[in-house]
JSON list of C-alpha atoms and ligand atoms in Angstrom, two decimals:
[
{"chain": "A", "resi": 1113, "resn": "UNK", "atom": "CA", "xyz": [113.70, 128.65, 112.62]},
{"chain": "A", "resi": 1114, "resn": "UNK", "atom": "CA", "xyz": [113.50, 127.27, 109.09]},
{"chain": "A", "resi": 1115, "resn": "UNK", "atom": "CA", "xyz": [116.64, 125.28, 108.35]},
{"chain": "A", "resi": 1116, "resn": "UNK", "atom": "CA", "xyz": [118.34, 124.82, 104.99]},
{"chain": "A", "resi": 1117, "resn": "UNK", "atom": "CA", "xyz": [119.60, 121.28, 104.53]},
{"chain": "A", "resi": 1118, "resn": "UNK", "atom": "CA", "xyz": [122.99, 120.38, 103.09]},
{"chain": "A", "resi": 1119, "resn": "UNK", "atom": "CA", "xyz": [123.30, 117.97, 100.16]},
{"chain": "A", "resi": 1120, "resn": "UNK", "atom": "CA", "xyz": [124.41, 115.25, 102.56]},
{"chain": "A", "resi": 1121, "resn": "UNK", "atom": "CA", "xyz": [121.37, 115.85, 104.76]},
{"chain": "A", "resi": 1122, "resn": "UNK", "atom": "CA", "xyz": [119.04, 115.72, 101.77]},
{"chain": "A", "resi": 1123, "resn": "UNK", "atom": "CA", "xyz": [120.56, 112.35, 100.82]},
{"chain": "A", "resi": 1124, "resn": "UNK", "atom": "CA", "xyz": [119.78, 111.02, 104.31]},
{"chain": "A", "resi": 1125, "resn": "UNK", "atom": "CA", "xyz": [116.26, 112.51, 104.20]},
{"chain": "A", "resi": 1126, "resn": "UNK", "atom": "CA", "xyz": [115.80, 110.77, 100.87]},
{"chain": "A", "resi": 1127, "resn": "UNK", "atom": "CA", "xyz": [116.90, 107.45, 102.34]},
{"chain": "A", "resi": 1128, "resn": "UNK", "atom": "CA", "xyz": [114.39, 107.87, 105.20]},
{"chain": "A", "resi": 1129, "resn": "UNK", "atom": "CA", "xyz": [111.71, 108.95, 102.72]},
{"chain": "A", "resi": 1130, "resn": "UNK", "atom": "CA", "xyz": [112.38, 105.97, 100.48]},
{"chain": "A", "resi": 1131, "resn": "UNK", "atom": "CA", "xyz": [111.88, 103.63, 103.46]},
{"chain": "A", "resi": 1132, "resn": "UNK", "atom": "CA", "xyz": [108.50, 105.29, 104.03]},
{"chain": "A", "resi": 1133, "resn": "UNK", "atom": "CA", "xyz": [107.64, 104.88, 100.34]},
{"chain": "A", "resi": 1134, "resn": "UNK", "atom": "CA", "xyz": [108.60, 101.20, 100.35]},
{"chain": "A", "resi": 1135, "resn": "UNK", "atom": "CA", "xyz": [106.62, 100.63, 103.56]},
{"chain": "A", "resi": 1136, "resn": "UNK", "atom": "CA", "xyz": [103.54, 101.93, 101.73]},
{"chain": "A", "resi": 1137, "resn": "UNK", "atom": "CA", "xyz": [104.24, 99.60, 98.78]},
{"chain": "A", "resi": 1138, "resn": "UNK", "atom": "CA", "xyz": [104.78, 96.68, 101.18]},
{"chain": "A", "resi": 1139, "resn": "UNK", "atom": "CA", "xyz": [101.38, 97.30, 102.84]},
{"chain": "A", "resi": 1140, "resn": "UNK", "atom": "CA", "xyz": [99.43, 97.85, 99.61]},
{"chain": "A", "resi": 1141, "resn": "UNK", "atom": "CA", "xyz": [98.60, 94.18, 98.80]},
{"chain": "A", "resi": 1142, "resn": "UNK", "atom": "CA", "xyz": [97.49, 93.62, 102.42]},
{"chain": "A", "resi": 1143, "resn": "UNK", "atom": "CA", "xyz": [94.86, 96.39, 102.35]},
{"chain": "A", "resi": 1144, "resn": "UNK", "atom": "CA", "xyz": [91.86, 94.12, 101.84]},
{"chain": "A", "resi": 1145, "resn": "UNK", "atom": "CA", "xyz": [88.57, 93.37, 103.56]},
{"chain": "A", "resi": 1146, "resn": "UNK", "atom": "CA", "xyz": [89.14, 91.29, 106.72]},
{"chain": "A", "resi": 1147, "resn": "UNK", "atom": "CA", "xyz": [92.53, 92.59, 107.87]},
{"chain": "A", "resi": 1148, "resn": "UNK", "atom": "CA", "xyz": [92.65, 94.63, 111.09]},
{"chain": "A", "resi": 1149, "resn": "UNK", "atom": "CA", "xyz": [94.34, 98.01, 111.20]},
{"chain": "A", "resi": 1150, "resn": "UNK", "atom": "CA", "xyz": [96.51, 96.64, 114.04]},
{"chain": "A", "resi": 1151, "resn": "UNK", "atom": "CA", "xyz": [97.83, 93.93, 111.72]},
{"chain": "A", "resi": 1152, "resn": "UNK", "atom": "CA", "xyz": [98.66, 96.54, 109.08]},
{"chain": "A", "resi": 1153, "resn": "UNK", "atom": "CA", "xyz": [100.46, 98.59, 111.72]},
{"chain": "A", "resi": 1154, "resn": "UNK", "atom": "CA", "xyz": [102.48, 95.55, 112.82]},
{"chain": "A", "resi": 1155, "resn": "UNK", "atom": "CA", "xyz": [103.51, 94.82, 109.21]},
{"chain": "A", "resi": 1156, "resn": "UNK", "atom": "CA", "xyz": [104.57, 98.44, 108.74]},
{"chain": "A", "resi": 1157, "resn": "UNK", "atom": "CA", "xyz": [106.61, 98.49, 111.95]},
{"chain": "A", "resi": 1158, "resn": "UNK", "atom": "CA", "xyz": [108.37, 95.21, 111.08]},
{"chain": "A", "resi": 1159, "resn": "UNK", "atom": "CA", "xyz": [109.24, 96.51, 107.62]},
{"chain": "A", "resi": 1160, "resn": "UNK", "atom": "CA", "xyz": [110.56, 99.86, 108.92]},
{"chain": "A", "resi": 1161, "resn": "UNK", "atom": "CA", "xyz": [112.73, 98.12, 111.54]},
{"chain": "A", "resi": 1162, "resn": "UNK", "atom": "CA", "xyz": [114.04, 95.65, 108.92]},
{"chain": "A", "resi": 1163, "resn": "UNK", "atom": "CA", "xyz": [115.45, 98.71, 107.07]},
{"chain": "A", "resi": 1164, "resn": "UNK", "atom": "CA", "xyz": [117.54, 99.87, 110.07]},
{"chain": "A", "resi": 1165, "resn": "UNK", "atom": "CA", "xyz": [115.02, 102.63, 110.71]},
{"chain": "A", "resi": 1166, "resn": "UNK", "atom": "CA", "xyz": [112.54, 103.38, 113.50]},
{"chain": "A", "resi": 1167, "resn": "UNK", "atom": "CA", "xyz": [108.90, 104.47, 113.22]},
{"chain": "A", "resi": 1168, "resn": "UNK", "atom": "CA", "xyz": [108.88, 108.24, 113.78]},
{"chain": "A", "resi": 1169, "resn": "UNK", "atom": "CA", "xyz": [105.40, 108.37, 115.29]},
{"chain": "A", "resi": 1170, "resn": "UNK", "atom": "CA", "xyz": [105.78, 105.66, 117.95]},
{"chain": "A", "resi": 1171, "resn": "UNK", "atom": "CA", "xyz": [105.98, 107.46, 121.29]},
{"chain": "A", "resi": 1172, "resn": "UNK", "atom": "CA", "xyz": [105.88, 110.89, 119.59]},
{"chain": "A", "resi": 1173, "resn": "UNK", "atom": "CA", "xyz": [104.11, 113.05, 122.19]},
{"chain": "A", "resi": 1174, "resn": "UNK", "atom": "CA", "xyz": [102.78, 109.73, 123.52]},
{"chain": "A", "resi": 1175, "resn": "UNK", "atom": "CA", "xyz": [101.32, 108.36, 120.26]},
{"chain": "A", "resi": 1176, "resn": "UNK", "atom": "CA", "xyz": [100.90, 104.61, 120.90]},
{"chain": "A", "resi": 1177, "resn": "UNK", "atom": "CA", "xyz": [101.56, 103.06, 117.47]},
{"chain": "A", "resi": 1178, "resn": "UNK", "atom": "CA", "xyz": [104.03, 102.99, 114.60]},
{"chain": "A", "resi": 1179, "resn": "UNK", "atom": "CA", "xyz": [101.56, 104.38, 112.05]},
{"chain": "A", "resi": 1180, "resn": "UNK", "atom": "CA", "xyz": [98.30, 106.31, 111.95]},
{"chain": "A", "resi": 1181, "resn": "UNK", "atom": "CA", "xyz": [95.38, 104.34, 110.50]},
{"chain": "A", "resi": 1182, "resn": "UNK", "atom": "CA", "xyz": [92.37, 106.57, 109.85]},
{"chain": "A", "resi": 1183, "resn": "UNK", "atom": "CA", "xyz": [89.25, 104.92, 108.41]},
{"chain": "A", "resi": 1184, "resn": "UNK", "atom": "CA", "xyz": [86.40, 106.70, 106.56]},
{"chain": "A", "resi": 1185, "resn": "UNK", "atom": "CA", "xyz": [85.40, 109.81, 108.57]},
{"chain": "A", "resi": 1186, "resn": "UNK", "atom": "CA", "xyz": [88.66, 109.73, 110.55]},
{"chain": "A", "resi": 1187, "resn": "UNK", "atom": "CA", "xyz": [90.87, 112.48, 109.15]},
{"chain": "A", "resi": 1188, "resn": "UNK", "atom": "CA", "xyz": [94.20, 111.78, 110.85]},
{"chain": "A", "resi": 1189, "resn": "UNK", "atom": "CA", "xyz": [95.80, 110.19, 113.94]},
{"chain": "A", "resi": 1190, "resn": "UNK", "atom": "CA", "xyz": [93.57, 107.12, 113.95]},
{"chain": "A", "resi": 1191, "resn": "UNK", "atom": "CA", "xyz": [94.83, 104.44, 116.36]},
{"chain": "A", "resi": 1192, "resn": "UNK", "atom": "CA", "xyz": [95.49, 101.03, 114.82]},
{"chain": "A", "resi": 1193, "resn": "UNK", "atom": "CA", "xyz": [92.89, 98.73, 116.39]},
{"chain": "A", "resi": 1194, "resn": "UNK", "atom": "CA", "xyz": [91.02, 95.42, 116.10]},
{"chain": "A", "resi": 1195, "resn": "UNK", "atom": "CA", "xyz": [88.70, 97.04, 113.53]},
{"chain": "A", "resi": 1196, "resn": "UNK", "atom": "CA", "xyz": [88.51, 94.81, 110.46]},
{"chain": "A", "resi": 1197, "resn": "UNK", "atom": "CA", "xyz": [88.51, 96.65, 107.16]},
{"chain": "A", "resi": 1198, "resn": "UNK", "atom": "CA", "xyz": [85.45, 96.03, 105.05]},
{"chain": "A", "resi": 1199, "resn": "UNK", "atom": "CA", "xyz": [84.61, 96.41, 101.38]},
{"chain": "A", "resi": 1200, "resn": "UNK", "atom": "CA", "xyz": [83.85, 100.04, 100.59]},
{"chain": "A", "resi": 1201, "resn": "UNK", "atom": "CA", "xyz": [85.98, 101.57, 103.38]},
{"chain": "A", "resi": 1202, "resn": "UNK", "atom": "CA", "xyz": [88.76, 104.02, 102.69]},
{"chain": "A", "resi": 1203, "resn": "UNK", "atom": "CA", "xyz": [91.85, 104.04, 104.90]},
{"chain": "A", "resi": 1204, "resn": "UNK", "atom": "CA", "xyz": [94.41, 106.81, 105.29]},
{"chain": "A", "resi": 1205, "resn": "UNK", "atom": "CA", "xyz": [97.77, 105.42, 106.33]},
{"chain": "A", "resi": 1206, "resn": "UNK", "atom": "CA", "xyz": [100.30, 107.93, 107.61]},
{"chain": "A", "resi": 1207, "resn": "UNK", "atom": "CA", "xyz": [103.85, 106.63, 107.96]},
{"chain": "A", "resi": 1208, "resn": "UNK", "atom": "CA", "xyz": [107.00, 108.24, 109.33]},
{"chain": "A", "resi": 1209, "resn": "UNK", "atom": "CA", "xyz": [110.44, 106.64, 109.49]},
{"chain": "A", "resi": 1210, "resn": "UNK", "atom": "CA", "xyz": [113.68, 107.84, 111.04]},
{"chain": "A", "resi": 1211, "resn": "UNK", "atom": "CA", "xyz": [116.97, 106.76, 109.45]},
{"chain": "A", "resi": 1212, "resn": "UNK", "atom": "CA", "xyz": [120.30, 107.89, 110.94]},
{"chain": "A", "resi": 1213, "resn": "UNK", "atom": "CA", "xyz": [118.51, 110.72, 112.71]},
{"chain": "A", "resi": 1214, "resn": "UNK", "atom": "CA", "xyz": [116.57, 112.00, 109.66]},
{"chain": "A", "resi": 1215, "resn": "UNK", "atom": "CA", "xyz": [112.84, 111.60, 109.02]},
{"chain": "A", "resi": 1216, "resn": "UNK", "atom": "CA", "xyz": [110.51, 110.90, 106.12]},
{"chain": "A", "resi": 1217, "resn": "UNK", "atom": "CA", "xyz": [106.74, 111.46, 106.30]},
{"chain": "A", "resi": 1218, "resn": "UNK", "atom": "CA", "xyz": [104.11, 110.35, 103.80]},
{"chain": "A", "resi": 1219, "resn": "UNK", "atom": "CA", "xyz": [100.39, 109.58, 103.97]},
{"chain": "A", "resi": 1220, "resn": "UNK", "atom": "CA", "xyz": [98.23, 107.90, 101.37]},
{"chain": "A", "resi": 1221, "resn": "UNK", "atom": "CA", "xyz": [94.53, 107.01, 101.30]},
{"chain": "A", "resi": 1222, "resn": "UNK", "atom": "CA", "xyz": [93.59, 103.63, 99.89]},
{"chain": "A", "resi": 1223, "resn": "UNK", "atom": "CA", "xyz": [90.26, 102.15, 98.81]},
{"chain": "A", "resi": 1224, "resn": "UNK", "atom": "CA", "xyz": [89.33, 98.82, 100.42]},
{"chain": "A", "resi": 1225, "resn": "UNK", "atom": "CA", "xyz": [87.93, 96.68, 97.60]},
{"chain": "A", "resi": 1226, "resn": "UNK", "atom": "CA", "xyz": [85.35, 98.57, 95.58]},
{"chain": "A", "resi": 1227, "resn": "UNK", "atom": "CA", "xyz": [84.30, 101.95, 96.97]},
{"chain": "A", "resi": 1228, "resn": "UNK", "atom": "CA", "xyz": [81.46, 104.32, 96.09]},
{"chain": "A", "resi": 1229, "resn": "UNK", "atom": "CA", "xyz": [81.94, 106.74, 93.17]},
{"chain": "A", "resi": 1230, "resn": "UNK", "atom": "CA", "xyz": [81.92, 109.63, 95.69]},
{"chain": "A", "resi": 1231, "resn": "UNK", "atom": "CA", "xyz": [84.78, 108.11, 97.67]},
{"chain": "A", "resi": 1232, "resn": "UNK", "atom": "CA", "xyz": [86.61, 107.31, 94.45]},
{"chain": "A", "resi": 1233, "resn": "UNK", "atom": "CA", "xyz": [86.50, 110.95, 93.37]},
{"chain": "A", "resi": 1234, "resn": "UNK", "atom": "CA", "xyz": [87.49, 112.11, 96.86]},
{"chain": "A", "resi": 1235, "resn": "UNK", "atom": "CA", "xyz": [90.67, 110.02, 96.57]},
{"chain": "A", "resi": 1236, "resn": "UNK", "atom": "CA", "xyz": [91.37, 111.15, 93.02]},
{"chain": "A", "resi": 1237, "resn": "UNK", "atom": "CA", "xyz": [90.89, 114.85, 93.78]},
{"chain": "A", "resi": 1238, "resn": "UNK", "atom": "CA", "xyz": [92.82, 114.78, 97.07]},
{"chain": "A", "resi": 1239, "resn": "UNK", "atom": "CA", "xyz": [95.80, 113.10, 95.41]},
{"chain": "A", "resi": 1240, "resn": "UNK", "atom": "CA", "xyz": [95.64, 115.69, 92.62]},
{"chain": "A", "resi": 1241, "resn": "UNK", "atom": "CA", "xyz": [95.35, 118.48, 95.23]},
{"chain": "A", "resi": 1242, "resn": "UNK", "atom": "CA", "xyz": [98.70, 117.32, 96.64]},
{"chain": "A", "resi": 1243, "resn": "UNK", "atom": "CA", "xyz": [100.34, 117.67, 93.23]},
{"chain": "A", "resi": 1244, "resn": "UNK", "atom": "CA", "xyz": [98.61, 121.01, 92.60]},
{"chain": "A", "resi": 1245, "resn": "UNK", "atom": "CA", "xyz": [100.13, 122.23, 95.87]},
{"chain": "A", "resi": 1246, "resn": "UNK", "atom": "CA", "xyz": [103.54, 120.81, 94.97]},
{"chain": "A", "resi": 1247, "resn": "UNK", "atom": "CA", "xyz": [103.43, 122.65, 91.63]},
{"chain": "A", "resi": 1248, "resn": "UNK", "atom": "CA", "xyz": [103.96, 125.83, 93.66]},
{"chain": "A", "resi": 1249, "resn": "UNK", "atom": "CA", "xyz": [107.09, 124.55, 95.41]},
{"chain": "A", "resi": 1250, "resn": "UNK", "atom": "CA", "xyz": [110.04, 126.45, 93.95]},
{"chain": "A", "resi": 1251, "resn": "UNK", "atom": "CA", "xyz": [112.50, 129.08, 95.13]},
{"chain": "A", "resi": 1252, "resn": "UNK", "atom": "CA", "xyz": [111.08, 132.61, 95.43]},
{"chain": "A", "resi": 1253, "resn": "UNK", "atom": "CA", "xyz": [107.50, 131.34, 95.80]},
{"chain": "A", "resi": 1254, "resn": "UNK", "atom": "CA", "xyz": [105.97, 131.57, 99.26]},
{"chain": "A", "resi": 1255, "resn": "UNK", "atom": "CA", "xyz": [104.38, 128.98, 101.57]},
{"chain": "A", "resi": 1256, "resn": "UNK", "atom": "CA", "xyz": [101.00, 130.71, 101.03]},
{"chain": "A", "resi": 1257, "resn": "UNK", "atom": "CA", "xyz": [101.15, 129.88, 97.31]},
{"chain": "A", "resi": 1258, "resn": "UNK", "atom": "CA", "xyz": [100.95, 126.16, 98.15]},
{"chain": "A", "resi": 1259, "resn": "UNK", "atom": "CA", "xyz": [97.87, 126.46, 100.36]},
{"chain": "A", "resi": 1260, "resn": "UNK", "atom": "CA", "xyz": [96.13, 128.90, 98.02]},
{"chain": "A", "resi": 1261, "resn": "UNK", "atom": "CA", "xyz": [96.49, 126.44, 95.14]},
{"chain": "A", "resi": 1262, "resn": "UNK", "atom": "CA", "xyz": [95.22, 123.48, 97.20]},
{"chain": "A", "resi": 1263, "resn": "UNK", "atom": "CA", "xyz": [92.27, 125.49, 98.51]},
{"chain": "A", "resi": 1264, "resn": "UNK", "atom": "CA", "xyz": [91.38, 126.71, 95.03]},
{"chain": "A", "resi": 1265, "resn": "UNK", "atom": "CA", "xyz": [91.47, 123.17, 93.60]},
{"chain": "A", "resi": 1266, "resn": "UNK", "atom": "CA", "xyz": [89.50, 121.65, 96.52]},
{"chain": "A", "resi": 1267, "resn": "UNK", "atom": "CA", "xyz": [86.85, 124.36, 96.33]},
{"chain": "A", "resi": 1268, "resn": "UNK", "atom": "CA", "xyz": [86.46, 123.78, 92.59]},
{"chain": "A", "resi": 1269, "resn": "UNK", "atom": "CA", "xyz": [85.56, 120.15, 93.43]},
{"chain": "A", "resi": 1270, "resn": "UNK", "atom": "CA", "xyz": [83.32, 121.10, 96.40]},
{"chain": "A", "resi": 1271, "resn": "UNK", "atom": "CA", "xyz": [85.55, 119.43, 98.99]},
{"chain": "A", "resi": 1272, "resn": "UNK", "atom": "CA", "xyz": [86.06, 120.70, 102.55]},
{"chain": "A", "resi": 1273, "resn": "UNK", "atom": "CA", "xyz": [89.64, 121.74, 103.38]},
{"chain": "A", "resi": 1274, "resn": "UNK", "atom": "CA", "xyz": [90.67, 120.78, 106.94]},
{"chain": "A", "resi": 1275, "resn": "UNK", "atom": "CA", "xyz": [92.35, 123.80, 108.56]},
{"chain": "A", "resi": 1276, "resn": "UNK", "atom": "CA", "xyz": [93.19, 122.51, 112.01]},
{"chain": "A", "resi": 1277, "resn": "UNK", "atom": "CA", "xyz": [96.07, 120.35, 110.73]},
{"chain": "A", "resi": 1278, "resn": "UNK", "atom": "CA", "xyz": [98.81, 121.50, 108.40]},
{"chain": "A", "resi": 1279, "resn": "UNK", "atom": "CA", "xyz": [101.96, 120.36, 106.63]},
{"chain": "A", "resi": 1280, "resn": "UNK", "atom": "CA", "xyz": [105.36, 121.18, 108.12]},
{"chain": "A", "resi": 1281, "resn": "UNK", "atom": "CA", "xyz": [109.11, 121.23, 107.75]},
{"chain": "A", "resi": 1282, "resn": "UNK", "atom": "CA", "xyz": [110.93, 117.89, 108.06]},
{"chain": "A", "resi": 1283, "resn": "UNK", "atom": "CA", "xyz": [114.51, 117.18, 109.15]},
{"chain": "A", "resi": 1284, "resn": "UNK", "atom": "CA", "xyz": [116.09, 115.81, 112.30]},
{"chain": "A", "resi": 1285, "resn": "UNK", "atom": "CA", "xyz": [112.62, 116.31, 113.81]},
{"chain": "A", "resi": 1286, "resn": "UNK", "atom": "CA", "xyz": [109.51, 114.95, 112.14]},
{"chain": "A", "resi": 1287, "resn": "UNK", "atom": "CA", "xyz": [107.75, 118.30, 112.64]},
{"chain": "A", "resi": 1288, "resn": "UNK", "atom": "CA", "xyz": [109.79, 121.44, 112.06]},
{"chain": "A", "resi": 1289, "resn": "UNK", "atom": "CA", "xyz": [109.05, 124.98, 110.96]},
{"chain": "A", "resi": 1290, "resn": "UNK", "atom": "CA", "xyz": [107.43, 126.23, 108.84]},
{"chain": "A", "resi": 1291, "resn": "UNK", "atom": "CA", "xyz": [103.74, 125.30, 109.02]},
{"chain": "A", "resi": 1292, "resn": "UNK", "atom": "CA", "xyz": [102.40, 124.52, 105.55]},
{"chain": "A", "resi": 1293, "resn": "UNK", "atom": "CA", "xyz": [98.62, 125.17, 105.59]},
{"chain": "A", "resi": 1294, "resn": "UNK", "atom": "CA", "xyz": [96.31, 123.74, 102.94]},
{"chain": "A", "resi": 1295, "resn": "UNK", "atom": "CA", "xyz": [94.57, 127.09, 102.56]},
{"chain": "A", "resi": 1296, "resn": "UNK", "atom": "CA", "xyz": [95.73, 130.68, 102.36]},
{"chain": "A", "resi": 1297, "resn": "UNK", "atom": "CA", "xyz": [96.62, 133.58, 100.18]},
{"chain": "A", "resi": 1298, "resn": "UNK", "atom": "CA", "xyz": [99.09, 133.76, 97.34]},
{"chain": "A", "resi": 1299, "resn": "UNK", "atom": "CA", "xyz": [102.30, 135.67, 97.95]},
{"chain": "A", "resi": 1300, "resn": "UNK", "atom": "CA", "xyz": [102.10, 135.39, 101.75]},
{"chain": "A", "resi": 1301, "resn": "UNK", "atom": "CA", "xyz": [104.13, 133.48, 104.33]},
{"chain": "A", "resi": 1302, "resn": "UNK", "atom": "CA", "xyz": [107.80, 132.46, 104.39]},
{"chain": "A", "resi": 1303, "resn": "UNK", "atom": "CA", "xyz": [109.83, 132.46, 101.16]},
{"chain": "A", "resi": 1304, "resn": "UNK", "atom": "CA", "xyz": [110.75, 129.05, 99.77]},
{"chain": "A", "resi": 1305, "resn": "UNK", "atom": "CA", "xyz": [114.49, 128.53, 99.34]},
{"chain": "A", "resi": 1306, "resn": "UNK", "atom": "CA", "xyz": [116.61, 125.80, 97.83]},
{"chain": "A", "resi": 1307, "resn": "UNK", "atom": "CA", "xyz": [117.45, 123.21, 100.50]},
{"chain": "A", "resi": 1308, "resn": "UNK", "atom": "CA", "xyz": [114.26, 123.58, 102.54]},
{"chain": "A", "resi": 1309, "resn": "UNK", "atom": "CA", "xyz": [112.46, 120.29, 103.19]},
{"chain": "A", "resi": 1310, "resn": "UNK", "atom": "CA", "xyz": [108.70, 120.32, 103.74]},
{"chain": "A", "resi": 1311, "resn": "UNK", "atom": "CA", "xyz": [105.79, 117.89, 103.96]},
{"chain": "A", "resi": 1312, "resn": "UNK", "atom": "CA", "xyz": [102.77, 118.98, 101.91]},
{"chain": "A", "resi": 1313, "resn": "UNK", "atom": "CA", "xyz": [99.65, 117.15, 103.04]},
{"chain": "A", "resi": 1314, "resn": "UNK", "atom": "CA", "xyz": [96.13, 118.14, 102.01]},
{"chain": "A", "resi": 1315, "resn": "UNK", "atom": "CA", "xyz": [93.31, 116.62, 104.09]},
{"chain": "A", "resi": 1316, "resn": "UNK", "atom": "CA", "xyz": [90.04, 117.00, 102.20]},
{"chain": "A", "resi": 1317, "resn": "UNK", "atom": "CA", "xyz": [86.49, 116.04, 103.21]},
{"chain": "A", "resi": 1318, "resn": "UNK", "atom": "CA", "xyz": [83.54, 115.01, 101.07]},
{"chain": "A", "resi": 1319, "resn": "UNK", "atom": "CA", "xyz": [81.46, 117.24, 103.32]},
{"chain": "A", "resi": 1320, "resn": "UNK", "atom": "CA", "xyz": [82.13, 120.37, 105.33]},
{"chain": "A", "resi": 1321, "resn": "UNK", "atom": "CA", "xyz": [85.61, 121.30, 106.50]},
{"chain": "A", "resi": 1322, "resn": "UNK", "atom": "CA", "xyz": [84.82, 121.15, 110.23]},
{"chain": "A", "resi": 1323, "resn": "UNK", "atom": "CA", "xyz": [86.46, 118.49, 112.39]},
{"chain": "A", "resi": 1324, "resn": "UNK", "atom": "CA", "xyz": [86.40, 117.38, 116.03]},
{"chain": "A", "resi": 1325, "resn": "UNK", "atom": "CA", "xyz": [88.59, 115.25, 118.26]},
{"chain": "A", "resi": 1326, "resn": "UNK", "atom": "CA", "xyz": [87.68, 111.86, 119.78]},
{"chain": "A", "resi": 1327, "resn": "UNK", "atom": "CA", "xyz": [87.90, 110.99, 123.50]},
{"chain": "A", "resi": 1328, "resn": "UNK", "atom": "CA", "xyz": [91.35, 109.45, 122.98]},
{"chain": "A", "resi": 1329, "resn": "UNK", "atom": "CA", "xyz": [92.60, 113.07, 122.57]},
{"chain": "A", "resi": 1330, "resn": "UNK", "atom": "CA", "xyz": [94.29, 112.16, 119.28]},
{"chain": "A", "resi": 1331, "resn": "UNK", "atom": "CA", "xyz": [91.97, 111.04, 116.52]},
{"chain": "A", "resi": 1332, "resn": "UNK", "atom": "CA", "xyz": [90.45, 113.80, 114.40]},
{"chain": "A", "resi": 1333, "resn": "UNK", "atom": "CA", "xyz": [87.12, 113.04, 112.69]},
{"chain": "A", "resi": 1334, "resn": "UNK", "atom": "CA", "xyz": [84.86, 115.07, 110.43]},
{"chain": "A", "resi": 1335, "resn": "UNK", "atom": "CA", "xyz": [82.08, 116.78, 112.35]},
{"chain": "A", "resi": 1336, "resn": "UNK", "atom": "CA", "xyz": [79.42, 115.82, 109.78]},
{"chain": "A", "resi": 1337, "resn": "UNK", "atom": "CA", "xyz": [80.63, 112.19, 109.51]},
{"chain": "A", "resi": 1338, "resn": "UNK", "atom": "CA", "xyz": [81.67, 112.59, 105.87]},
{"chain": "A", "resi": 1339, "resn": "UNK", "atom": "CA", "xyz": [84.66, 110.60, 104.56]},
{"chain": "A", "resi": 1340, "resn": "UNK", "atom": "CA", "xyz": [88.07, 112.28, 104.53]},
{"chain": "A", "resi": 1341, "resn": "UNK", "atom": "CA", "xyz": [91.24, 111.66, 102.51]},
{"chain": "A", "resi": 1342, "resn": "UNK", "atom": "CA", "xyz": [94.89, 112.54, 103.13]},
{"chain": "A", "resi": 1343, "resn": "UNK", "atom": "CA", "xyz": [97.80, 112.50, 100.69]},
{"chain": "A", "resi": 1344, "resn": "UNK", "atom": "CA", "xyz": [101.29, 113.59, 101.73]},
{"chain": "A", "resi": 1345, "resn": "UNK", "atom": "CA", "xyz": [104.80, 113.72, 100.34]},
{"chain": "A", "resi": 1346, "resn": "UNK", "atom": "CA", "xyz": [107.98, 115.05, 101.90]},
{"chain": "A", "resi": 1347, "resn": "UNK", "atom": "CA", "xyz": [109.85, 117.12, 99.30]},
{"chain": "A", "resi": 1348, "resn": "UNK", "atom": "CA", "xyz": [113.07, 119.14, 99.04]},
{"chain": "A", "resi": 1349, "resn": "UNK", "atom": "CA", "xyz": [113.06, 122.55, 97.36]},
{"chain": "A", "resi": 1350, "resn": "UNK", "atom": "CA", "xyz": [115.54, 122.40, 94.47]},
{"chain": "A", "resi": 1351, "resn": "UNK", "atom": "CA", "xyz": [117.10, 125.09, 92.26]},
{"chain": "A", "resi": 1352, "resn": "UNK", "atom": "CA", "xyz": [114.04, 125.28, 90.03]},
{"chain": "A", "resi": 1353, "resn": "UNK", "atom": "CA", "xyz": [111.29, 123.22, 91.67]},
{"chain": "A", "resi": 1354, "resn": "UNK", "atom": "CA", "xyz": [111.09, 120.27, 94.04]},
{"chain": "A", "resi": 1355, "resn": "UNK", "atom": "CA", "xyz": [112.27, 116.71, 94.48]},
{"chain": "A", "resi": 1356, "resn": "UNK", "atom": "CA", "xyz": [110.01, 114.10, 96.10]},
{"chain": "A", "resi": 1357, "resn": "UNK", "atom": "CA", "xyz": [111.91, 112.44, 98.94]},
{"chain": "A", "resi": 1358, "resn": "UNK", "atom": "CA", "xyz": [109.20, 109.92, 99.88]},
{"chain": "A", "resi": 1359, "resn": "UNK", "atom": "CA", "xyz": [109.30, 108.17, 96.50]},
{"chain": "A", "resi": 1360, "resn": "UNK", "atom": "CA", "xyz": [111.23, 105.47, 94.66]},
{"chain": "B", "resi": 2650, "resn": "MG", "atom": "MG1", "xyz": [102.36, 112.21, 107.81]},
{"chain": "B", "resi": 2651, "resn": "MG", "atom": "MG1", "xyz": [103.22, 115.23, 108.06]}
]
């Protein structure tokens, strides 16, 4: 069931989303060569807890950490580890926070020091793909309009669109209906209505779209080893468009 949130619920979702946003800003200066992804995860968890919130992902279906830290060819669900970031890496950090029972969910991919021009454009185009998708979020449009726009933009820039993982509704659960794919056909899927809250999250690869899963049964990597980027915002559908909840 796709739920419509009340104004009060959207306020709480915005508070949770703002904690996620500020956790990203708090981590930003620490994303440098030499730091381990475990240290970044610890900093994120401390910050989230200092805001009277809890990390949504910790323990979710058995996920071991507060955040997902996915480096280079890791698409999503990377485990924070003793890996030390090095110059030229890219790291996708996915953060969820729960505040008074409501969740916020946002992922961002960061360059570590100076990265190759290819990785730089991957980050630029994936971030833009998120906003291209969001441009379709308004009442009377359909979920398929979002994915169609993202797919069209990614294809234009020769990037692979990951299909195995999708965006989703957000509310008192971190993952609710509906699924929000990053591909699809215009004018298909559920109708968007004011008060729906969804996470839009393109995952784009420099190479082919195919992915596989590591032995830890969680981490998704690109099959061809190409780098992957992930940008995500949780947004509320408004009267005539959308409002970003995982922002300032
Ligand atoms: Mg996320
Ligand atoms: Mg999400």
